[in-house]
XYZ file of C-alpha atoms in Angstrom:
540
model
C 13.744 6.044 -91.726
C 17.365 6.854 -91.383
C 18.977 10.408 -90.574
C 17.284 13.521 -89.850
C 13.865 13.900 -91.189
C 12.359 17.599 -92.646
C 9.081 17.832 -90.869
C 5.666 19.051 -92.101
C 4.633 22.658 -91.537
C 1.183 24.234 -91.742
C 2.259 26.666 -94.396
C 3.749 23.865 -96.515
C 0.194 22.374 -96.726
C -1.580 25.444 -97.293
C 0.689 25.956 -100.323
C 0.205 22.266 -101.347
C -3.614 23.126 -101.723
C -3.264 26.656 -102.512
C -5.947 26.715 -104.958
C -8.656 24.946 -102.706
C -7.554 27.216 -99.907
C -8.020 30.399 -102.147
C -11.314 29.219 -103.416
C -12.403 28.845 -99.751
C -10.857 32.459 -99.145
C -12.596 34.344 -101.721
C -16.300 34.264 -100.624
C -14.867 34.658 -96.906
C -13.289 38.010 -98.373
C -16.362 38.974 -99.930
C -18.335 38.459 -96.973
C -16.079 40.731 -95.046
C -16.340 43.401 -97.579
C -20.049 43.190 -97.802
C -20.147 43.686 -93.700
C -17.896 46.796 -94.092
C -20.237 48.288 -96.898
C -23.189 47.646 -94.765
C -21.708 49.615 -91.944
C -20.954 52.541 -94.379
C -24.613 52.002 -95.684
C -26.002 52.631 -92.204
C -24.280 55.927 -92.083
C -26.365 56.991 -94.963
C -29.526 55.524 -93.319
C -28.995 57.479 -90.136
C -27.914 60.621 -92.073
C -31.154 60.623 -94.234
C -32.901 60.310 -90.891
C -31.174 63.161 -89.502
C -31.833 65.380 -92.875
C -35.524 64.209 -92.920
C -35.602 62.776 -96.395
C -37.975 59.764 -96.583
C -37.122 58.694 -100.141
C -33.240 58.574 -99.400
C -33.941 56.688 -96.191
C -36.284 53.878 -97.879
C -33.768 53.652 -100.768
C -30.865 52.973 -98.754
C -32.824 50.400 -96.143
C -33.719 48.635 -99.469
C -29.789 48.710 -100.481
C -29.055 47.424 -96.997
C -31.203 44.608 -97.293
C -30.032 43.505 -100.465
C -26.401 43.621 -99.133
C -27.562 41.152 -96.179
C -28.922 38.650 -98.507
C -25.536 38.674 -100.375
C -24.004 38.303 -97.144
C -26.027 35.103 -96.359
C -25.256 33.842 -99.751
C -21.462 34.332 -99.169
C -21.399 32.966 -95.807
C -23.108 29.879 -97.145
C -20.619 29.458 -99.926
C -17.746 29.934 -97.440
C -18.688 27.330 -95.319
C -19.117 24.879 -97.909
C -15.818 25.566 -99.613
C -13.910 25.974 -96.520
C -15.200 22.515 -95.527
C -14.138 21.154 -98.887
C -10.601 22.317 -98.420
C -10.207 21.342 -94.562
C -11.162 17.706 -96.101
C -8.481 17.838 -98.560
C -5.693 19.068 -95.982
C -6.935 16.204 -93.621
C -6.762 13.663 -96.374
C -3.244 14.740 -97.257
C -2.212 14.655 -93.654
C -3.312 11.109 -93.152
C -1.692 10.171 -96.743
C 1.775 11.474 -95.365
C 1.514 9.758 -91.959
C 0.537 6.360 -93.838
C 3.515 6.894 -96.012
C 6.027 7.833 -93.202
C 4.631 4.501 -91.646
C 5.596 2.572 -94.810
C 8.998 3.767 -94.580
C 9.606 2.577 -91.086
C 11.490 -0.626 -90.657
C 9.756 -3.515 -88.807
C 11.302 -2.697 -85.601
C 10.565 0.948 -85.737
C 6.862 0.410 -86.470
C 6.554 -2.142 -83.576
C 8.397 0.007 -81.191
C 5.223 1.984 -80.903
C 1.814 0.584 -80.132
C -0.990 0.188 -82.678
C -2.776 2.620 -80.195
C -0.022 5.279 -80.579
C -0.195 4.591 -84.410
C -3.957 5.216 -84.476
C -3.631 8.342 -82.336
C -1.799 9.963 -85.224
C -4.605 9.261 -87.568
C -7.453 10.412 -85.236
C -6.646 12.656 -82.264
C -3.393 14.386 -84.158
C -5.536 15.351 -87.246
C -8.479 16.302 -84.832
C -6.106 18.707 -82.987
C -4.549 19.923 -86.268
C -8.237 20.798 -87.747
C -8.996 22.666 -84.331
C -5.776 24.465 -83.796
C -4.670 25.119 -87.313
C -7.086 24.944 -90.440
C -10.321 26.364 -88.872
C -8.234 28.946 -87.009
C -6.549 29.847 -90.418
C -9.529 30.579 -91.958
C -10.756 32.443 -89.144
C -7.456 34.413 -89.163
C -8.182 35.171 -92.855
C -11.645 36.299 -91.965
C -10.204 38.492 -89.031
C -7.606 39.952 -91.211
C -10.108 40.833 -94.176
C -12.370 42.451 -91.810
C -9.385 44.455 -90.208
C -8.459 45.495 -93.506
C -12.016 46.488 -94.789
C -12.628 48.082 -91.515
C -9.528 50.413 -91.636
C -10.705 51.233 -95.484
C -14.019 52.067 -94.283
C -12.906 54.301 -91.283
C -10.526 55.994 -94.110
C -13.409 57.429 -95.779
C -14.743 58.862 -92.459
C -11.588 60.370 -91.326
C -7.674 59.609 -91.869
C -7.152 60.057 -87.977
C -9.147 56.937 -87.453
C -6.881 54.708 -89.531
C -3.850 56.136 -87.646
C -5.660 55.194 -84.330
C -6.275 51.674 -85.663
C -2.650 51.073 -86.541
C -1.701 51.782 -83.203
C -4.159 49.367 -81.611
C -2.918 46.915 -84.180
C 0.506 47.022 -82.721
C -0.587 46.490 -79.169
C -2.946 43.744 -80.216
C -0.379 41.742 -82.123
C 2.564 42.091 -79.425
C 0.705 40.514 -76.581
C 0.454 37.019 -78.114
C 4.477 36.903 -78.335
C 4.341 36.420 -74.456
C 2.720 33.297 -74.748
C 4.122 31.568 -77.853
C 6.815 29.223 -76.451
C 4.330 28.169 -73.487
C 1.610 27.306 -76.018
C 4.050 25.132 -78.340
C 5.444 23.341 -75.226
C 1.582 22.582 -73.861
C 0.680 21.424 -77.310
C 3.632 19.052 -77.618
C 2.624 17.754 -74.028
C -0.943 17.511 -75.267
C -0.081 15.268 -78.181
C 2.044 13.059 -76.187
C -0.427 12.388 -73.287
C -3.454 11.904 -75.844
C -1.173 9.277 -77.830
C -0.112 7.497 -74.377
C -3.633 7.519 -73.382
C -5.256 6.122 -76.343
C -2.551 3.227 -76.206
C -3.900 2.657 -72.704
C -7.326 2.458 -73.821
C -6.610 0.307 -76.413
C -5.002 -2.230 -74.057
C -7.793 -1.979 -71.726
C -10.349 -2.569 -74.387
C -8.553 -5.674 -75.681
C -8.408 -7.256 -72.096
C -12.335 -6.582 -71.381
C -12.700 -10.306 -71.699
C -10.111 -11.023 -69.196
C -11.315 -8.635 -66.574
C -14.816 -9.682 -66.816
C -14.004 -13.251 -66.582
C -12.172 -12.496 -63.168
C -14.900 -9.866 -61.997
C -12.381 -7.033 -62.204
C -14.920 -4.603 -63.719
C -13.699 -1.774 -61.510
C -10.229 -2.123 -62.852
C -11.912 -1.396 -66.227
C -13.786 1.319 -65.121
C -10.903 3.228 -63.269
C -8.691 2.781 -66.192
C -11.056 4.243 -68.479
C -11.449 7.026 -66.082
C -7.695 7.687 -65.508
C -6.974 7.363 -69.577
C -9.883 10.056 -69.916
C -8.478 12.461 -67.451
C -4.683 11.958 -68.964
C -6.209 13.072 -72.064
C -8.208 15.925 -70.735
C -5.542 17.455 -68.292
C -3.232 18.778 -70.837
C -5.989 19.975 -72.697
C -7.447 21.770 -69.925
C -3.817 23.437 -69.000
C -3.859 24.384 -72.778
C -7.123 26.133 -72.442
C -6.326 28.058 -69.439
C -3.279 29.412 -70.892
C -5.178 30.255 -74.052
C -7.909 31.667 -71.684
C -5.393 33.993 -69.994
C -3.674 35.163 -72.979
C -7.292 36.001 -74.226
C -8.228 38.040 -71.129
C -5.137 39.984 -71.635
C -6.008 40.683 -75.349
C -9.569 41.359 -74.402
C -8.583 44.158 -71.844
C -6.432 45.708 -74.494
C -9.271 45.599 -76.895
C -11.598 47.427 -74.631
C -9.384 49.978 -74.389
C -8.495 50.512 -78.132
C -12.353 50.189 -78.533
C -12.920 53.327 -76.036
C -9.966 55.100 -77.587
C -11.633 54.928 -81.244
C -15.117 55.472 -80.175
C -14.211 58.602 -78.494
C -12.249 59.995 -81.248
C -15.218 59.265 -83.849
C -17.378 61.199 -81.243
C -14.823 64.206 -81.059
C -14.505 64.293 -84.923
C -18.568 64.532 -85.364
C -18.460 67.263 -82.690
C -15.895 69.325 -84.321
C -17.405 68.951 -87.616
C -14.952 66.750 -89.347
C -17.394 63.897 -90.189
C -21.177 63.531 -90.360
C -23.276 62.872 -87.429
C -24.306 59.423 -88.989
C -20.841 58.294 -88.647
C -21.168 57.687 -84.900
C -23.315 54.551 -85.642
C -21.025 53.433 -88.536
C -17.760 54.145 -86.549
C -18.950 52.288 -83.531
C -19.748 49.256 -85.740
C -16.410 49.640 -87.688
C -14.324 50.120 -84.484
C -16.102 47.154 -82.639
C -15.200 44.955 -86.082
C -11.737 46.187 -86.153
C -11.339 45.352 -82.419
C -12.733 42.034 -82.332
C -10.907 41.120 -85.654
C -7.511 42.452 -84.218
C -8.061 40.358 -80.776
C -9.174 37.293 -82.873
C -5.858 37.528 -84.797
C -3.850 37.808 -81.716
C -5.496 34.826 -80.079
C -5.296 32.662 -83.419
C -1.750 33.064 -83.386
C -1.461 31.563 -80.144
C -3.489 28.395 -81.746
C -1.018 28.291 -84.612
C 1.651 27.817 -82.212
C -0.140 25.185 -80.287
C -0.536 23.079 -83.575
C 3.290 23.180 -84.567
C 4.009 20.128 -82.387
C 1.679 17.990 -84.307
C 3.037 19.155 -87.525
C 6.480 18.418 -86.495
C 5.252 14.880 -85.772
C 4.857 14.116 -89.413
C 8.002 13.362 -91.727
C 8.207 14.702 -95.004
C 10.038 13.298 -97.553
C 9.419 12.168 -101.179
C 8.354 8.730 -101.971
C 11.087 6.121 -101.792
C 12.847 5.230 -104.876
C 11.384 1.848 -106.492
C 13.759 -1.080 -105.843
C 14.775 -3.343 -108.660
C 13.471 -6.729 -108.283
C 15.865 -9.092 -107.193
C 16.796 -12.236 -109.316
C 15.076 -15.375 -107.951
C 17.280 -17.551 -105.709
C 18.919 -19.943 -108.096
C 20.999 -22.176 -105.755
C 20.710 -21.646 -101.858
C 19.961 -19.497 -98.778
C 22.826 -19.748 -96.518
C 23.306 -18.542 -92.849
C 27.034 -17.990 -91.858
C 27.605 -17.774 -87.957
C 24.449 -15.805 -87.633
C 24.133 -14.362 -84.105
C 21.199 -11.999 -82.705
C 20.086 -10.777 -79.492
C 17.196 -8.738 -78.018
C 18.863 -6.032 -75.857
C 21.145 -7.943 -73.662
C 19.430 -11.307 -74.278
C 20.956 -13.454 -76.874
C 18.799 -15.491 -78.995
C 20.932 -16.856 -81.841
C 24.561 -17.724 -81.612
C 26.966 -18.570 -84.557
C 24.188 -20.501 -86.579
C 25.137 -21.866 -89.865
C 22.434 -23.308 -91.830
C 21.910 -23.701 -95.551
C 18.449 -24.212 -97.482
C 18.642 -25.308 -100.859
C 16.083 -24.144 -103.675
C 13.235 -26.448 -103.770
C 13.972 -28.088 -100.502
C 11.536 -28.596 -97.531
C 12.986 -27.957 -94.170
C 11.538 -28.071 -90.524
C 12.935 -25.868 -87.554
C 12.307 -27.727 -84.375
C 13.364 -26.845 -80.716
C 11.990 -25.692 -77.539
C 10.156 -22.043 -76.996
C 12.612 -19.286 -77.040
C 15.286 -21.093 -79.037
C 14.859 -18.509 -81.952
C 12.870 -20.353 -84.720
C 10.481 -17.440 -85.244
C 13.393 -14.895 -84.857
C 15.344 -16.646 -87.701
C 12.267 -16.446 -90.092
C 11.986 -12.666 -89.405
C 15.705 -12.124 -89.946
C 15.218 -13.898 -93.351
C 12.306 -11.605 -94.201
C 14.625 -8.562 -93.267
C 12.538 -7.546 -90.663
C 15.153 -7.382 -87.788
C 18.592 -5.666 -88.253
C 21.740 -5.451 -86.198
C 22.515 -9.356 -86.442
C 26.155 -10.426 -86.680
C 27.413 -12.937 -89.534
C 25.956 -13.411 -92.897
C 22.713 -14.181 -94.633
C 23.354 -14.934 -98.182
C 21.081 -15.421 -101.282
C 23.132 -17.355 -103.527
C 26.268 -15.127 -103.266
C 24.512 -11.776 -102.363
C 24.422 -10.509 -98.759
C 20.966 -9.886 -97.641
C 22.295 -6.666 -96.080
C 22.376 -5.123 -99.790
C 18.649 -5.946 -99.979
C 15.911 -3.839 -98.500
C 13.115 -5.742 -96.737
C 10.785 -5.042 -99.791
C 13.215 -6.725 -102.217
C 13.127 -9.772 -100.096
C 9.585 -9.899 -99.717
C 9.211 -10.215 -103.328
C 10.364 -13.604 -103.162
C 9.600 -14.791 -99.740
C 5.867 -15.000 -97.928
C 5.441 -15.373 -94.055
C 2.620 -17.226 -92.347
C 2.592 -16.643 -88.723
C 1.030 -18.443 -85.728
C -1.348 -15.512 -84.949
C -2.928 -14.814 -88.107
C -4.054 -11.312 -88.686
C -7.145 -11.042 -91.285
C -8.880 -7.642 -92.175
C -12.554 -6.872 -91.424
C -13.303 -7.909 -95.163
C -14.570 -10.925 -97.086
C -12.600 -14.178 -97.279
C -11.816 -13.290 -100.737
C -10.353 -9.840 -100.202
C -8.028 -11.569 -97.535
C -6.798 -14.031 -99.878
C -6.221 -11.807 -103.010
C -5.502 -8.498 -101.072
C -6.997 -6.519 -103.848
C -5.144 -8.442 -106.538
C -6.417 -9.730 -109.758
C -6.328 -13.532 -110.045
C -8.062 -16.135 -112.514
C -10.755 -18.548 -110.999
C -8.420 -21.293 -111.651
C -5.548 -19.832 -109.467
C -8.263 -19.129 -106.392
C -9.675 -22.601 -106.840
C -6.304 -24.185 -106.560
C -5.247 -21.964 -103.595
C -8.497 -22.908 -101.763
C -7.756 -26.587 -102.545
C -4.230 -26.685 -101.603
C -4.916 -24.843 -98.195
C -7.748 -27.111 -97.301
C -10.070 -24.288 -97.242
C -12.672 -25.265 -100.165
C -14.569 -27.611 -97.839
C -15.091 -24.743 -95.190
C -16.329 -22.258 -97.837
C -18.753 -24.772 -99.263
C -20.330 -24.749 -95.935
C -20.558 -21.051 -95.425
C -23.604 -19.491 -97.308
C -21.759 -16.487 -98.668
C -18.824 -18.499 -99.612
C -15.626 -16.306 -100.513
C -17.937 -13.398 -99.901
C -18.109 -14.336 -96.045
C -16.942 -11.514 -93.866
C -14.017 -12.486 -91.652
C -15.064 -10.025 -88.966
C -12.513 -7.612 -87.132
C -9.405 -9.511 -86.867
C -10.990 -12.609 -88.234
C -13.052 -12.847 -85.240
C -15.834 -14.724 -87.316
C -13.807 -17.543 -88.355
C -12.117 -20.372 -86.158
C -8.099 -20.214 -85.598
C -7.824 -23.180 -87.963
C -9.790 -21.372 -90.766
C -7.567 -18.159 -90.358
C -4.643 -20.179 -90.693
C -5.833 -21.486 -93.811
C -6.967 -18.262 -95.408
C -3.284 -17.277 -94.552
C -1.813 -20.051 -96.312
C -4.258 -19.612 -99.258
C -3.112 -15.830 -99.446
C 0.790 -17.064 -99.507
C -0.151 -19.542 -102.154
C -2.029 -17.396 -104.570
C 0.799 -14.848 -104.423
C 3.322 -17.226 -105.593
C 6.237 -16.544 -103.775
C 9.022 -18.994 -104.366
C 9.975 -19.280 -100.599
C 7.313 -19.829 -98.038
C 8.366 -19.460 -94.452
C 5.351 -20.844 -92.026
C 5.749 -20.049 -88.064
C 3.409 -22.703 -86.596
C 1.109 -22.176 -89.571
C -0.726 -25.375 -89.105
C -0.985 -25.578 -85.355
C -4.583 -24.856 -85.284
C -5.605 -27.307 -87.755
C -6.960 -30.646 -86.968
C -4.698 -33.550 -88.041
C -6.679 -34.203 -91.340
C -6.557 -30.667 -92.633
C -3.042 -30.367 -91.590
C -1.979 -33.460 -93.551
C -3.653 -31.866 -96.645
C -2.109 -28.667 -96.139
C 1.349 -30.073 -95.556
C 1.266 -32.505 -98.186
C 0.286 -29.975 -100.782
C 3.254 -27.744 -99.613
C 5.924 -30.650 -99.417
C 4.724 -31.938 -102.903
C 5.355 -28.698 -104.609
C 8.909 -29.156 -106.216
C 8.883 -25.393 -107.188
C 8.416 -24.144 -103.481
C 11.349 -23.722 -100.952
C 9.528 -24.360 -97.491
C 10.836 -23.386 -94.303
C 8.389 -24.621 -91.573
C 8.574 -24.084 -87.913
C 7.259 -26.531 -85.496
C 7.452 -27.645 -81.773
C 6.780 -31.332 -82.728
C 7.161 -33.353 -85.821
C 6.162 -37.192 -85.925
C 9.175 -39.213 -87.276
C 6.958 -40.070 -90.249
C 6.638 -36.488 -90.963
C 10.240 -35.467 -90.455
C 10.882 -38.324 -93.100
C 9.254 -35.981 -95.616
C 11.735 -32.942 -95.137
C 14.803 -32.562 -97.039
C 16.086 -31.720 -93.554
C 15.165 -31.241 -90.098
C 17.464 -28.423 -88.178
C 16.946 -28.739 -84.415
C 17.530 -25.438 -82.525
C 18.712 -25.171 -79.115
C 18.071 -22.691 -76.394
C 20.937 -20.314 -75.351
C 21.126 -20.176 -71.560
């Protein structure tokens, strides 16, 4: 993702799902309206008591009970529709996070750990739900309560509305003092949670090592420390919200006492009925609570803002046209690359003819794996040129390059799904294509010994399979997707000699396949089977 990105916003998502949000707000508005109506009905109930009319008293009681049943129905419907809207909003957030990750380059994605990326899908979404979505519906409810309360007070006396407007102004000014502080704490909370999640993931991954060396205390201490790093900024955020809420509460009490006193005076002076005392108190309490809630919820929106700013928003990347298949060769011209200040490749010039079989050998750290990643377009900022026939690879996107190339690395990753799904990745292939890939990868014999065959679960990161089986699944995956150029980074290192021979003979005997294989060691007999063996040297 190059250049300045437009970031997501709370209002943008609410507008995007405006119909689902509106549908959830409607029963909420109805609930608030019914609550205001019930308060006014209380006036009639008390007034009928003061006037000694049993018939009117019973009638208004029955109507009031009916209103209460409607309130329960509307409240239930509100919860269901609100949950549905939040589900849509959260799914959209995760979808946009996933889209943003797909727009990253290889180096951008791997510059952050998996724990940090996972935190965006889990902690960040939970924080947005807690600080934005739920407070939004609470804010809508508080605003509706305030409006209906004002309208109800207007039926009692206009001066009550004037008093309500004054208190509203006071209640909404207070949160402005805390907005910037809440935004800073919200940002800090997100950063600390991501860092702590990454440390927890690292700690969990090292469970075997710590147990093997009797370092259980380090595991416990690390878990406690990471937990406190998550909770500490949240506690500070809660403290600031609590202080702000306390200030709002004090003003709320003052405003509520002011309006109740005003209702009492109006009743004593004969400007309203005596029954208004009960309803006036309820309405004033509802109005004050609503205004107090609105003020506090605005602080919550400020806290949520940094989480939205972490989500870049842009249109889907334009689909790239497919590259023409390599007709003649791939050439490297004076290729140099360094990791930071450490040079790995220096003015390397090699050529790979279409259909040829090539081996890259040399000591660890000489750049063999780096070379494969450069061919895949995963690493940038290299010097020299990589040419596909006469086309400079810099003019191609990694997606275009990967339409022709497939990469099998030494540490194979498998999804926690069936072997079939790990091979096909959800694609549609014929039984004949699948069986050929199994035979050419020497995987068929292993599957025959598994009761569930292709439907055997690989386990998390392939934990149910041996290292050799994982490599054969990865090779079958590469073969069935019919990439014309296959890059293998020690992809047969975990195989026994017999299976390694089966796999390599299959690959070496395929005339349509351009093979570039990394290996630390090749026997003279095996070297003779390659078109050419390039030996790379370490750069001192």
